[in-house]
CSV table of C-alpha atoms in Angstrom, one decimal:
chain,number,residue,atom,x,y,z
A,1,UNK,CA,-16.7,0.4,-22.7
A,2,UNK,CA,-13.6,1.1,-20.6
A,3,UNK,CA,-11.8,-2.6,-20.2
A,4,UNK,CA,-9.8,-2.9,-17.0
A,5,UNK,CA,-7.1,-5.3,-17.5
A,6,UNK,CA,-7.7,-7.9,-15.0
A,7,UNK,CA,-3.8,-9.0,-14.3
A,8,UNK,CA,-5.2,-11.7,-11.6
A,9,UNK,CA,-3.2,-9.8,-8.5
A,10,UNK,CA,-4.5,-5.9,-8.1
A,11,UNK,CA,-7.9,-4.4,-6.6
A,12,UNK,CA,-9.6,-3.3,-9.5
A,13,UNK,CA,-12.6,-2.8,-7.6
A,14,UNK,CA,-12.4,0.7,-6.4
A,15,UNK,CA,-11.7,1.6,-10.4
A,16,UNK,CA,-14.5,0.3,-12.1
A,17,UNK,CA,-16.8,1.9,-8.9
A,18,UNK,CA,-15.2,5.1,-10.1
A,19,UNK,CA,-15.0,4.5,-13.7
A,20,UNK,CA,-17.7,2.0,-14.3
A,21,UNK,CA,-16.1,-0.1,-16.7
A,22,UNK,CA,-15.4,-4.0,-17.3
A,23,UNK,CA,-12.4,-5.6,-15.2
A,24,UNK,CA,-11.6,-8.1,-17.7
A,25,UNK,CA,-8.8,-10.5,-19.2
A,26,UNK,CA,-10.5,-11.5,-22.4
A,27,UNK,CA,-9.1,-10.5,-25.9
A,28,UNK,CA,-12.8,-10.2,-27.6
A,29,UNK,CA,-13.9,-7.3,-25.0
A,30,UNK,CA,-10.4,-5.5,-25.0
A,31,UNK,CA,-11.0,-5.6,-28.6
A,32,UNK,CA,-14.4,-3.9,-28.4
A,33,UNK,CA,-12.9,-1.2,-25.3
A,34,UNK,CA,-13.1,2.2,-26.1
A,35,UNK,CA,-10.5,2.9,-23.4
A,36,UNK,CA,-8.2,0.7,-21.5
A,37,UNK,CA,-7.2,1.4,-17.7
A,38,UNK,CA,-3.9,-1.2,-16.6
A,39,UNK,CA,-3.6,-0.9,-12.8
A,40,UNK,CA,-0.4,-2.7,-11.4
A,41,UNK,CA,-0.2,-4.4,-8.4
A,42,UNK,CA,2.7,-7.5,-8.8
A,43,UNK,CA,6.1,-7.5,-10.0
A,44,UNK,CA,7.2,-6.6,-14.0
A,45,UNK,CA,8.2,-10.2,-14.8
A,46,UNK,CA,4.9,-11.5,-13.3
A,47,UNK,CA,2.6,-9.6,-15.0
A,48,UNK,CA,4.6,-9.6,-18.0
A,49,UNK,CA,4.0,-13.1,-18.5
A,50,UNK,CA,0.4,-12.9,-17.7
A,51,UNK,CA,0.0,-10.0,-20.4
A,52,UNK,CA,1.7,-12.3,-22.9
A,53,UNK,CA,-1.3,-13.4,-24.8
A,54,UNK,CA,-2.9,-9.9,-25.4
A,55,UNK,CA,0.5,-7.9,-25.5
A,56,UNK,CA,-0.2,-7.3,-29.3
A,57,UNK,CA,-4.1,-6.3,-28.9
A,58,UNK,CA,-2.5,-4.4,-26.4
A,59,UNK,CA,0.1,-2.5,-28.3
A,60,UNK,CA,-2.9,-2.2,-31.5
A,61,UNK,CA,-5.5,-0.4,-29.3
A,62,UNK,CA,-2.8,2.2,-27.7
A,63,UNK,CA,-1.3,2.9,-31.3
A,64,UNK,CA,-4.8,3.2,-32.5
A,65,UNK,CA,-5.4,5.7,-30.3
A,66,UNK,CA,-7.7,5.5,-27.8
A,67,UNK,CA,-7.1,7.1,-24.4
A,68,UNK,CA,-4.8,4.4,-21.6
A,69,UNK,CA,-4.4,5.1,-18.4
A,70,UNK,CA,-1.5,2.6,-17.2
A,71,UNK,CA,-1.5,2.8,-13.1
A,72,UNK,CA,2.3,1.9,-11.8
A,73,UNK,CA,2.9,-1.2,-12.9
A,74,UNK,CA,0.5,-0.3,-15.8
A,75,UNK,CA,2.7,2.3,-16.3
A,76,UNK,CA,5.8,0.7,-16.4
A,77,UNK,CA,4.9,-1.5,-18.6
A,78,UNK,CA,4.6,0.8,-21.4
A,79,UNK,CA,8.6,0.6,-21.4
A,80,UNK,CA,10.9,-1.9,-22.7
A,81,UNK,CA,11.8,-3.9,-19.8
A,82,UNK,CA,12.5,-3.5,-16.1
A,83,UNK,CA,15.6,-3.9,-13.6
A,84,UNK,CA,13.0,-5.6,-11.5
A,85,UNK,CA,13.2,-8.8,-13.4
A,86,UNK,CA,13.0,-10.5,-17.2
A,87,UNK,CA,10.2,-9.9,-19.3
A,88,UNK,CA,9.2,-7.6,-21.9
A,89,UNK,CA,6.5,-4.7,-21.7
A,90,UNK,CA,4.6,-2.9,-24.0
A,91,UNK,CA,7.7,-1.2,-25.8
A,92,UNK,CA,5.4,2.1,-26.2
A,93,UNK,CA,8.1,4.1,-24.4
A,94,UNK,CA,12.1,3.1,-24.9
A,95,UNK,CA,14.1,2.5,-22.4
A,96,UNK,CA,14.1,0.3,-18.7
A,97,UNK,CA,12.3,0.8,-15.5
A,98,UNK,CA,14.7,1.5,-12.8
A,99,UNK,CA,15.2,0.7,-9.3
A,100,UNK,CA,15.0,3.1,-6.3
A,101,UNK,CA,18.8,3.9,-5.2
A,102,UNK,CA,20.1,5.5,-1.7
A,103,UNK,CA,16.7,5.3,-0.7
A,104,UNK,CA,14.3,3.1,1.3
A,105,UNK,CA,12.9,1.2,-1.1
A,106,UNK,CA,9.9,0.8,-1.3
A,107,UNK,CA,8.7,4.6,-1.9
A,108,UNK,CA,5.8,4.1,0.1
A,109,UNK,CA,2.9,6.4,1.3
A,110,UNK,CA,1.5,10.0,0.7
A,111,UNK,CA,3.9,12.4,-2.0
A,112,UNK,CA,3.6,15.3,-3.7
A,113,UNK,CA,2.9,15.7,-7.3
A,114,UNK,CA,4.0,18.5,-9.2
A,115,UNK,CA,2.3,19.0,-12.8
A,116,UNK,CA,5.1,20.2,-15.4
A,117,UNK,CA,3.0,21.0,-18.0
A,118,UNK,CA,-1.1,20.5,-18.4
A,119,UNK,CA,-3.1,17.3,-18.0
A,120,UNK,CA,-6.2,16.8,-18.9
A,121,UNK,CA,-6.5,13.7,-16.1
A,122,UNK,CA,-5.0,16.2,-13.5
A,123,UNK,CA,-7.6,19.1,-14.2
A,124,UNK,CA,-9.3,20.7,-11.1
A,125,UNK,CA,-6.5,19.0,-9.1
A,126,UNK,CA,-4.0,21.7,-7.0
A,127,UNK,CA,-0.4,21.0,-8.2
A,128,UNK,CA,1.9,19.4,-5.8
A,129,UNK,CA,-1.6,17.7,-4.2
A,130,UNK,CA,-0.8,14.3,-2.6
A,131,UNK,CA,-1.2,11.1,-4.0
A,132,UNK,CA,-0.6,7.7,-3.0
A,133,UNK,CA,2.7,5.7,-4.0
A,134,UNK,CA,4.0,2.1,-3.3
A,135,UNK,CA,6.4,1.2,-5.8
A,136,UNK,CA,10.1,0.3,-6.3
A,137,UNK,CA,10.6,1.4,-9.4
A,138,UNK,CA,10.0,3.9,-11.7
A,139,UNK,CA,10.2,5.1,-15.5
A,140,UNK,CA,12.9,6.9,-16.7
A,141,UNK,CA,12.2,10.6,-17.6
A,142,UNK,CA,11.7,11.3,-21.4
A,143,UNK,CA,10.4,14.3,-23.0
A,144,UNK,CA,6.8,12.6,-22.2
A,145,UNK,CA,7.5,13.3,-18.5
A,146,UNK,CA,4.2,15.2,-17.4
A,147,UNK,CA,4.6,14.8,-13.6
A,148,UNK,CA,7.4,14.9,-11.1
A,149,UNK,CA,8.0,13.8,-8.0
A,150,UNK,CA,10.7,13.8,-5.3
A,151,UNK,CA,11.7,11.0,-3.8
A,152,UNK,CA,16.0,11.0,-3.3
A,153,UNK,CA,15.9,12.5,-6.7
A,154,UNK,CA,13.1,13.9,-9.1
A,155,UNK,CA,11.1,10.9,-10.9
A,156,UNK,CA,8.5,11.0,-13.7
A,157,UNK,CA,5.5,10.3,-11.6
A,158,UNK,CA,3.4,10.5,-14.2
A,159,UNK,CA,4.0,10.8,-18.4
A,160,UNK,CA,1.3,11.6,-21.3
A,161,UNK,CA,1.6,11.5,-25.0
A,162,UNK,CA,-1.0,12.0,-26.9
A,163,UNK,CA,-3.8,9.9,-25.8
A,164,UNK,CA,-1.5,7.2,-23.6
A,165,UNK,CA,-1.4,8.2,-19.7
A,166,UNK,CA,0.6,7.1,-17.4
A,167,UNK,CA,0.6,7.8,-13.2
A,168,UNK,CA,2.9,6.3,-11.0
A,169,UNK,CA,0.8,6.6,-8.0
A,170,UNK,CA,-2.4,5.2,-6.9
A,171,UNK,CA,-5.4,7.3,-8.3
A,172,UNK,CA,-7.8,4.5,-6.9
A,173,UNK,CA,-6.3,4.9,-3.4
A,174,UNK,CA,-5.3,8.8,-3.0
A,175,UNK,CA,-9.2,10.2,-1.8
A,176,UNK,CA,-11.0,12.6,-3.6
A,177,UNK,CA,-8.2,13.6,-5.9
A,178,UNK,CA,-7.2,9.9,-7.0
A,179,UNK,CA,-10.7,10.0,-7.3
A,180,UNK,CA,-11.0,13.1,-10.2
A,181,UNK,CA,-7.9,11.5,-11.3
A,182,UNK,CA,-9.9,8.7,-12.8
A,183,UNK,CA,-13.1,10.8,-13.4
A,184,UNK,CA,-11.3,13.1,-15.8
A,185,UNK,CA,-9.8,10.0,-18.0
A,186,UNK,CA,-13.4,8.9,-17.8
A,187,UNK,CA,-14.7,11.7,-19.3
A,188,UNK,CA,-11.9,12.3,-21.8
A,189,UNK,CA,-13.2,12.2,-25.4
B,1,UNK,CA,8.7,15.1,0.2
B,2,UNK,CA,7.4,12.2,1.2
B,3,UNK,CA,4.9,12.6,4.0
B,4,UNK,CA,4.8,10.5,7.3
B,5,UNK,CA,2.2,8.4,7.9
B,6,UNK,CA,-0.7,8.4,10.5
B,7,UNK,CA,-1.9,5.0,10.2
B,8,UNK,CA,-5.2,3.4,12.0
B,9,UNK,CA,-5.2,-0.3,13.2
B,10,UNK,CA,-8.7,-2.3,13.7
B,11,UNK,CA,-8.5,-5.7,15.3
B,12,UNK,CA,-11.1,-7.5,13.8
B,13,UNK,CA,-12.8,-10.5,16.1
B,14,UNK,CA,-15.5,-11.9,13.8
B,15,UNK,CA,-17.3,-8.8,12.3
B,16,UNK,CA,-16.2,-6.4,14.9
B,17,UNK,CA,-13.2,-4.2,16.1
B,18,UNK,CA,-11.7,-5.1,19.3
B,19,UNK,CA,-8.7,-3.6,21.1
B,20,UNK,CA,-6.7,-5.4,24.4
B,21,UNK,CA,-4.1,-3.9,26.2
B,22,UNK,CA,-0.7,-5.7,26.1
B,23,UNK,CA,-2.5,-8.4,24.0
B,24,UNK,CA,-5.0,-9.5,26.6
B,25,UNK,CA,-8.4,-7.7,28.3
B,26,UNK,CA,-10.0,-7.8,24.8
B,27,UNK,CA,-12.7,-5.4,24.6
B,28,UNK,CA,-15.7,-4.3,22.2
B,29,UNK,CA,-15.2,-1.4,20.2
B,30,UNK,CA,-17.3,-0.8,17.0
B,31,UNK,CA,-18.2,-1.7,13.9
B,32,UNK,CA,-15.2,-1.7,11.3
B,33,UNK,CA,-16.4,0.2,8.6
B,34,UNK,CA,-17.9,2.9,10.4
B,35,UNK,CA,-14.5,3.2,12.0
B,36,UNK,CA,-12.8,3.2,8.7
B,37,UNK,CA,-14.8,5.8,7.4
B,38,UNK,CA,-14.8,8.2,10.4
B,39,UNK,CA,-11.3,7.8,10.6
B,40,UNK,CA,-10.5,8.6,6.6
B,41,UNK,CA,-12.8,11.6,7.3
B,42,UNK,CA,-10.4,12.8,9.7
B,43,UNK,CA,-7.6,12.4,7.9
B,44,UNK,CA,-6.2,8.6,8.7
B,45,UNK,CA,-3.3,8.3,5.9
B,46,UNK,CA,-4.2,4.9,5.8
B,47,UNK,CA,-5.5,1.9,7.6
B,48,UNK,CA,-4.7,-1.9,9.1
B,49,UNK,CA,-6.9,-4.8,9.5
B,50,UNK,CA,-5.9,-7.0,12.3
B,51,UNK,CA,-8.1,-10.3,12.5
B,52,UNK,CA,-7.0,-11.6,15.9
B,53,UNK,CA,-8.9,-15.2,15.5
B,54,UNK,CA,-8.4,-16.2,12.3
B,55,UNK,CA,-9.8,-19.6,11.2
B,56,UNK,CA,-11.1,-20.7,8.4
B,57,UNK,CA,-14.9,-20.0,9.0
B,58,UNK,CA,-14.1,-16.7,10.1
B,59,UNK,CA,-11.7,-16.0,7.0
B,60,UNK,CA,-15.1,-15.9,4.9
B,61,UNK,CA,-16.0,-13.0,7.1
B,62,UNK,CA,-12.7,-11.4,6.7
B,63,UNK,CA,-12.9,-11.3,3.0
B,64,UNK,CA,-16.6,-9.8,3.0
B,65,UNK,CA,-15.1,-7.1,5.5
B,66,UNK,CA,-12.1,-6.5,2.9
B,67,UNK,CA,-15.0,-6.1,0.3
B,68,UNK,CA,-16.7,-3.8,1.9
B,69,UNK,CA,-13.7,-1.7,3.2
B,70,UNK,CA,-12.2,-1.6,-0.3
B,71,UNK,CA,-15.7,-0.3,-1.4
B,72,UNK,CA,-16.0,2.4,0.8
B,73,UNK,CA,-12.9,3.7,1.3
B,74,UNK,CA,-10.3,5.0,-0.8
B,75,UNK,CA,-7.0,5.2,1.1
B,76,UNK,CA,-4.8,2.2,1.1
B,77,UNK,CA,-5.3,-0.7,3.7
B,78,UNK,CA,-3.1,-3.5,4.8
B,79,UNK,CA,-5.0,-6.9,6.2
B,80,UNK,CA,-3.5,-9.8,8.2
B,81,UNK,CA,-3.6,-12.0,10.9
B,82,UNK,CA,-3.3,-15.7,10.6
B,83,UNK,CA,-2.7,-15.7,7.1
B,84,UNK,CA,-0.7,-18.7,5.9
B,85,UNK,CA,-1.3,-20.2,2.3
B,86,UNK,CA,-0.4,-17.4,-1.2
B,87,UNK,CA,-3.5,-17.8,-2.9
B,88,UNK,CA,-5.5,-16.6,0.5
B,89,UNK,CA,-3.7,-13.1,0.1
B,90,UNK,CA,-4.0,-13.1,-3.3
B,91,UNK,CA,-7.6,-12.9,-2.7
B,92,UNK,CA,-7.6,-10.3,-0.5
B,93,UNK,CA,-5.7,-8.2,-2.8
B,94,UNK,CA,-8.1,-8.8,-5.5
B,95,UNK,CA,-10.8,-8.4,-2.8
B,96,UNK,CA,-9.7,-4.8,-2.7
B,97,UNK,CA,-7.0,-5.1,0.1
B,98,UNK,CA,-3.3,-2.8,-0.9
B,99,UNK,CA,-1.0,-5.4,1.4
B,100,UNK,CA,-0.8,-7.9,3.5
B,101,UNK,CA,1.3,-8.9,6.1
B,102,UNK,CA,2.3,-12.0,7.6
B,103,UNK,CA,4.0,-12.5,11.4
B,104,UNK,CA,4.4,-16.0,13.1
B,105,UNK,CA,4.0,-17.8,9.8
B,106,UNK,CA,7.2,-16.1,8.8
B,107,UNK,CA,9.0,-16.7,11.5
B,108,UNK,CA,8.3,-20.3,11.2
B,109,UNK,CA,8.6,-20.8,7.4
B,110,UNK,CA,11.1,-17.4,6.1
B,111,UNK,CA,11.1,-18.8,2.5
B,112,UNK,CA,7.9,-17.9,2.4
B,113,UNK,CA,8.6,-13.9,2.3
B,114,UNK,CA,10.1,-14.4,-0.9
B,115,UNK,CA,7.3,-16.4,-2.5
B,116,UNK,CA,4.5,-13.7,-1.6
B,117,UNK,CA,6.6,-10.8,-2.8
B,118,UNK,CA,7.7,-12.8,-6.3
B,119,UNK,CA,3.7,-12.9,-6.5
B,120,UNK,CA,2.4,-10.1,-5.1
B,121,UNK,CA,5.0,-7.8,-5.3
B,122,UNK,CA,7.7,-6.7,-2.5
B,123,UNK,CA,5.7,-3.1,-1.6
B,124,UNK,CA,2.8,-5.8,-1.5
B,125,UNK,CA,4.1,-7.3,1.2
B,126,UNK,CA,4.7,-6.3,4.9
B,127,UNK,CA,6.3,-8.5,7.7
B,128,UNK,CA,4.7,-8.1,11.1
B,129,UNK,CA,7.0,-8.2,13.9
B,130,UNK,CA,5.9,-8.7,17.5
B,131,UNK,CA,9.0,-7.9,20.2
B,132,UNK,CA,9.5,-8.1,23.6
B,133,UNK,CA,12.3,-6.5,25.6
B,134,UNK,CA,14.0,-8.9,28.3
B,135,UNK,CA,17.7,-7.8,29.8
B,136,UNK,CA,17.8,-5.3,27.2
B,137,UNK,CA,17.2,-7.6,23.8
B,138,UNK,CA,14.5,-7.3,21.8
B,139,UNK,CA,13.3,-10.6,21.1
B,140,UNK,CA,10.6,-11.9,18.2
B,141,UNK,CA,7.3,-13.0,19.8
B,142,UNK,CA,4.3,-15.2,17.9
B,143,UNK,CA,1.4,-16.6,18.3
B,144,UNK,CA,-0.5,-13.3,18.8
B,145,UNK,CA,3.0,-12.3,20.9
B,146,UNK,CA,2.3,-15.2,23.5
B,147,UNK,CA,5.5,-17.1,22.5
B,148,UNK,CA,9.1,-16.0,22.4
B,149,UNK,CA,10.9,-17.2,19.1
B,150,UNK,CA,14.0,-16.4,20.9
B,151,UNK,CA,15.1,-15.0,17.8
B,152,UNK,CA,17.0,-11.4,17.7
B,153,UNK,CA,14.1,-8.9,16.6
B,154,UNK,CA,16.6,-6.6,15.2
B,155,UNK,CA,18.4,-9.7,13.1
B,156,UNK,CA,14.8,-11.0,12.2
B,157,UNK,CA,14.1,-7.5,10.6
B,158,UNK,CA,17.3,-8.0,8.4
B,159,UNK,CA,16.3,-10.9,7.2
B,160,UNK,CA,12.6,-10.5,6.7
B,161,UNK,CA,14.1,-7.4,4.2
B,162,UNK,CA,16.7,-9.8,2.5
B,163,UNK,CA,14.2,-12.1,1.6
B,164,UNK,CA,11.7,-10.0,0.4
B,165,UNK,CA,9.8,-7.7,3.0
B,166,UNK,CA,8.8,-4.7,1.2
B,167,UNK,CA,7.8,-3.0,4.9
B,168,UNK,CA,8.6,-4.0,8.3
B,169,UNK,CA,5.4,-3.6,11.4
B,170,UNK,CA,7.2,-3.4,14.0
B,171,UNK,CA,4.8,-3.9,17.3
B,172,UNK,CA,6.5,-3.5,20.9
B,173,UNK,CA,4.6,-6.4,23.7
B,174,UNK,CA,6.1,-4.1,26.5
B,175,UNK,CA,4.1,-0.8,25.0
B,176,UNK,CA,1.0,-1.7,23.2
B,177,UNK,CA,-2.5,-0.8,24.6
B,178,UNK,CA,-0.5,1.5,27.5
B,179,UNK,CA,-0.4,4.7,26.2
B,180,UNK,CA,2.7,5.6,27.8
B,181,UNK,CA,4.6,6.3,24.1
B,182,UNK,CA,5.7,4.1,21.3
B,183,UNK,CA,9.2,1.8,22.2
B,184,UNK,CA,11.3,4.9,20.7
B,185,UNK,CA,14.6,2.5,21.3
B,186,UNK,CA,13.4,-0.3,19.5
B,187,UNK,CA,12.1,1.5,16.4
B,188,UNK,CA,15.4,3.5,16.3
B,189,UNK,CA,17.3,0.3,16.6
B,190,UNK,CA,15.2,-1.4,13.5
B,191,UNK,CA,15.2,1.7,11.6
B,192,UNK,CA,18.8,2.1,11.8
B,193,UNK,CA,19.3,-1.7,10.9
B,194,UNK,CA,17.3,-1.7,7.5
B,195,UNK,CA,16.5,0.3,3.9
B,196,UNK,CA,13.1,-0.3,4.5
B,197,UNK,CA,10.1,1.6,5.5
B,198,UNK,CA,8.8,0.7,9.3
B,199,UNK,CA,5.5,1.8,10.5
B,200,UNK,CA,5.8,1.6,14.6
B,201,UNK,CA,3.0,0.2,16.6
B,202,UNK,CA,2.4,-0.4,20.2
B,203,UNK,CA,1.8,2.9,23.1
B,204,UNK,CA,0.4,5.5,21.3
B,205,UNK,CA,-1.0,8.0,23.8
B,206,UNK,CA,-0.8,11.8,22.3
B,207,UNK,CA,0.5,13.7,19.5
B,208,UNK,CA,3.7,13.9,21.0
B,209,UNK,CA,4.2,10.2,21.3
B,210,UNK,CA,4.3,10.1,17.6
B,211,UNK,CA,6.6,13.2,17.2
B,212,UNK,CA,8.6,11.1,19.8
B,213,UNK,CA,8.7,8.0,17.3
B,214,UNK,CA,8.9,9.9,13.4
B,215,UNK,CA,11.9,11.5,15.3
B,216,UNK,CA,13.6,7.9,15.9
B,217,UNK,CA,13.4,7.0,12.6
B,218,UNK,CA,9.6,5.6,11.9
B,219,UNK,CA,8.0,6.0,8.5
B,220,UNK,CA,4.6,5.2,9.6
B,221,UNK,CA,3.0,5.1,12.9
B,222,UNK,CA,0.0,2.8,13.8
B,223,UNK,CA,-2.1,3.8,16.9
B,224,UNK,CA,-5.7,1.7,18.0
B,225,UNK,CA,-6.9,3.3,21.2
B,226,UNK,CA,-6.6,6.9,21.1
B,227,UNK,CA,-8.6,6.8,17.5
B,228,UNK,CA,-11.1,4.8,18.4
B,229,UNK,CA,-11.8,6.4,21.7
B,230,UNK,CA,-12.3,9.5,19.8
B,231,UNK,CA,-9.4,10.8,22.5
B,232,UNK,CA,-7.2,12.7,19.2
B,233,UNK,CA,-8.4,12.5,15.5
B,234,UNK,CA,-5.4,12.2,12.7
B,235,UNK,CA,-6.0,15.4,11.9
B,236,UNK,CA,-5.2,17.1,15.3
B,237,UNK,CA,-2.0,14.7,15.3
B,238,UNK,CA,-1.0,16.2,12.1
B,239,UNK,CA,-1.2,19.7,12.7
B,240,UNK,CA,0.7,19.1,16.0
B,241,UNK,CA,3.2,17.4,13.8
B,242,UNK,CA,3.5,20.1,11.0
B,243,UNK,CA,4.0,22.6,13.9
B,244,UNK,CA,7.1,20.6,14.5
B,245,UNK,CA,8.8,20.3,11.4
B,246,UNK,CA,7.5,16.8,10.8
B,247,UNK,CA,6.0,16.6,7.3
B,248,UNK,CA,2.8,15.3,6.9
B,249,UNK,CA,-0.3,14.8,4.7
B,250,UNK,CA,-3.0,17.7,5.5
């Protein structure tokens, strides 16, 4: 089963159409997932809080890993913490979500991706295809960066290691290839 | 790059899309997911949900529309109209809805921006502003832009940012339903005024109404009539676009 972390804010609905999982909150069926999706709609310090009681089931099921797909926020959260406000995230990834700077912030609508270097969530998908983005912040590159995108300055947009994915866009709402986007995590193994 | 944005509005009255002209003359045309799904077909880079009488009976029927938007479309969509209380647009996010925005009830209550994007998030939330030139200032209308605020539309943008306002919907009274091109001065005006994006609504008529507008400034632009009169698709608008060194989604 593929738990989708219900965080009480985002639309999880078009997800679990695509993905056919369980939206869910409860620490006895994240337990029994054999994959965890963490879509982000709300602010770092928000959902930080809600996350508190399964942070550590959390953290056990990536390191155990099985495949996560965190969507923004659910990416972001795999970092440390976040100039967006207090709270701790997963701590996966070191270092801080930053904010958007010399820009208009939010980065909001339809932007490129361009694929660095293979992913198996981004197979059969053209590089530099368009994907949705509404977000304020973003991770810090590391030597997980997967994805790039331009916005100002060239952002991770999306960041992979091992079996832990991470996209800052919207797969859910970016059409037909948001759409394989979450098909391909589906089917990964 | 970041692509401009052809967005689609629907006003919603009950279960069905209307459109007026100058916010009056409301008139019948078509069912709301069959518009939504037409217009993603031909390219619509996203969509907004207008419902123009909002009460709380017809607020069930909102959220079953939001529903069944959410579950047949998958580019992002913006609802609003009437919306007053936090856990109400939580609801429609959950419901499937990407943002909301909020117009007169911000102008009367501003500390409420920076509730809804503490909860929702700031991208989350959009601020709807209605204006109306008189002696050449751009005042803040409400009430469905019946009522000057008599507040400065270009200070009211400011502020709606400051608090909160992760986009600004920026509506001109004196151009919407005409078809005579988007207020150009206005948008340029609010564009140049704040750090956020602003989608322009109000006078689309042809593809070079919104070159007109992207060239002022706008990050989005919203058009009713001309989509659902099947007079230009997105697409068309696009290409015209991309001909012109605007950068688009196609």
């Amino acid at each position: 089963m593929i738990a989708i972390i219900d965080i009480n804010t985002g639309n999880l609905s078009n997800i679990n159409r695509i993905v056919r999982g369980k939206v869910t909150s409860d620490p006895y069926e994240i337990e029994k997932s054999v994959k965890i999706i963490f879509p982000g709609v709300g602010s770092f310090q928000y959902v930080s809080q809600i996350i508190e009681p399964i942070k550590d089931l959390l953290v056990e099921k990536i390191k155990s890993g099985i495949p996560y797909l965190g969507i923004c926020l659910g990416l972001e959260i795999l970092f440390e913490n976040s100039e967006e406000g207090p709270g701790n995230g997963l701590g996966v990834f070191n270092g801080t979500v930053k904010k958007f700077n010399g820009v208009k912030t939010p980065h909001m609508g339809w932007n490129t991706v361009n694929v660095k270097s293979p992913s198996k969530i981004m197979e059969g998908i053209g590089n530099d295809s368009f994907f949705y983005f509404m977000h304020s912040y973003y991770a810090p590159e590391n030597q997980y960066t997967v994805m790039e995108t331009e916005y100002g300055n060239k952002f991770a947009s999306g960041i992979e290691m091992g079996n832990i994915y991470g996209v800052q866009f919207h797969p859910e709402k970016s059409g037909n290839d948001g759409i394989r986007v979450l098909k391909n995590f589906g089917g990964l193994k | 790059m970041l692509a401009k944005r052809i967005i689609g509005a629907l006003d919603i009255a009950g279960d069905r899309v209307v459109k007026g002209v100058n916010f009056e003359n409301v008139k019948d045309s078509g069912d709301p997911i069959q518009l939504a799904k037409r217009y993603e077909s031909e390219g619509i880079d996203e969509l907004v949900f207008l419902d123009i009488r909002a009460t709380r009976e017809k607020r069930n029927i909102m959220n079953m529309l939001v529903e069944r938007v959410a579950s047949e479309i998958y580019i992002p969509f913006t609802v609003g109209g009437g919306l007053t209380d936090i856990e109400t647009m939580v609801k429609i996010i959950r419901n499937g809805a990407d943002r909301i925005f909020i117009n007169t009830y911000a102008v009367e209550h501003p500390e409420i921006i920076g509730k809804i994007s503490d909860r929702i998030g700031s991208a989350n939330t959009v601020i709807a502003i209605d204006s109306g030139r008189h002696n050449g200032n751009y005042y803040v209308y409400t009430h469905g832009g019946t009522l000057n605020a008599g507040i400065d539309a270009i200070s009211w943008a400011q502020k709606a940012e400051s608090l909160g306002a992760g986009e600004l919907l920026v509506t001109s009274i004196n151009t919407d339903g005409t078809k005579k091109g988007f207020d150009t001065d206005l948008i340029r005006k609010i564009t140049g005024s704040v750090n956020i994006p602003v989608i322009a609504s109000g006078g689309a008529g042809s593809p070079e109404d919104f070159l007109g507008v992207f060239q002022a400034g706008a990050d989005g632009a919203l058009a009713a009539s001309i989509f659902h009169e099947g007079k230009y698709t997105a697409n068309e608008i696009k290409k015209y676009l991309k001909g012109n060194g605007v950068n688009v989604r196609l």
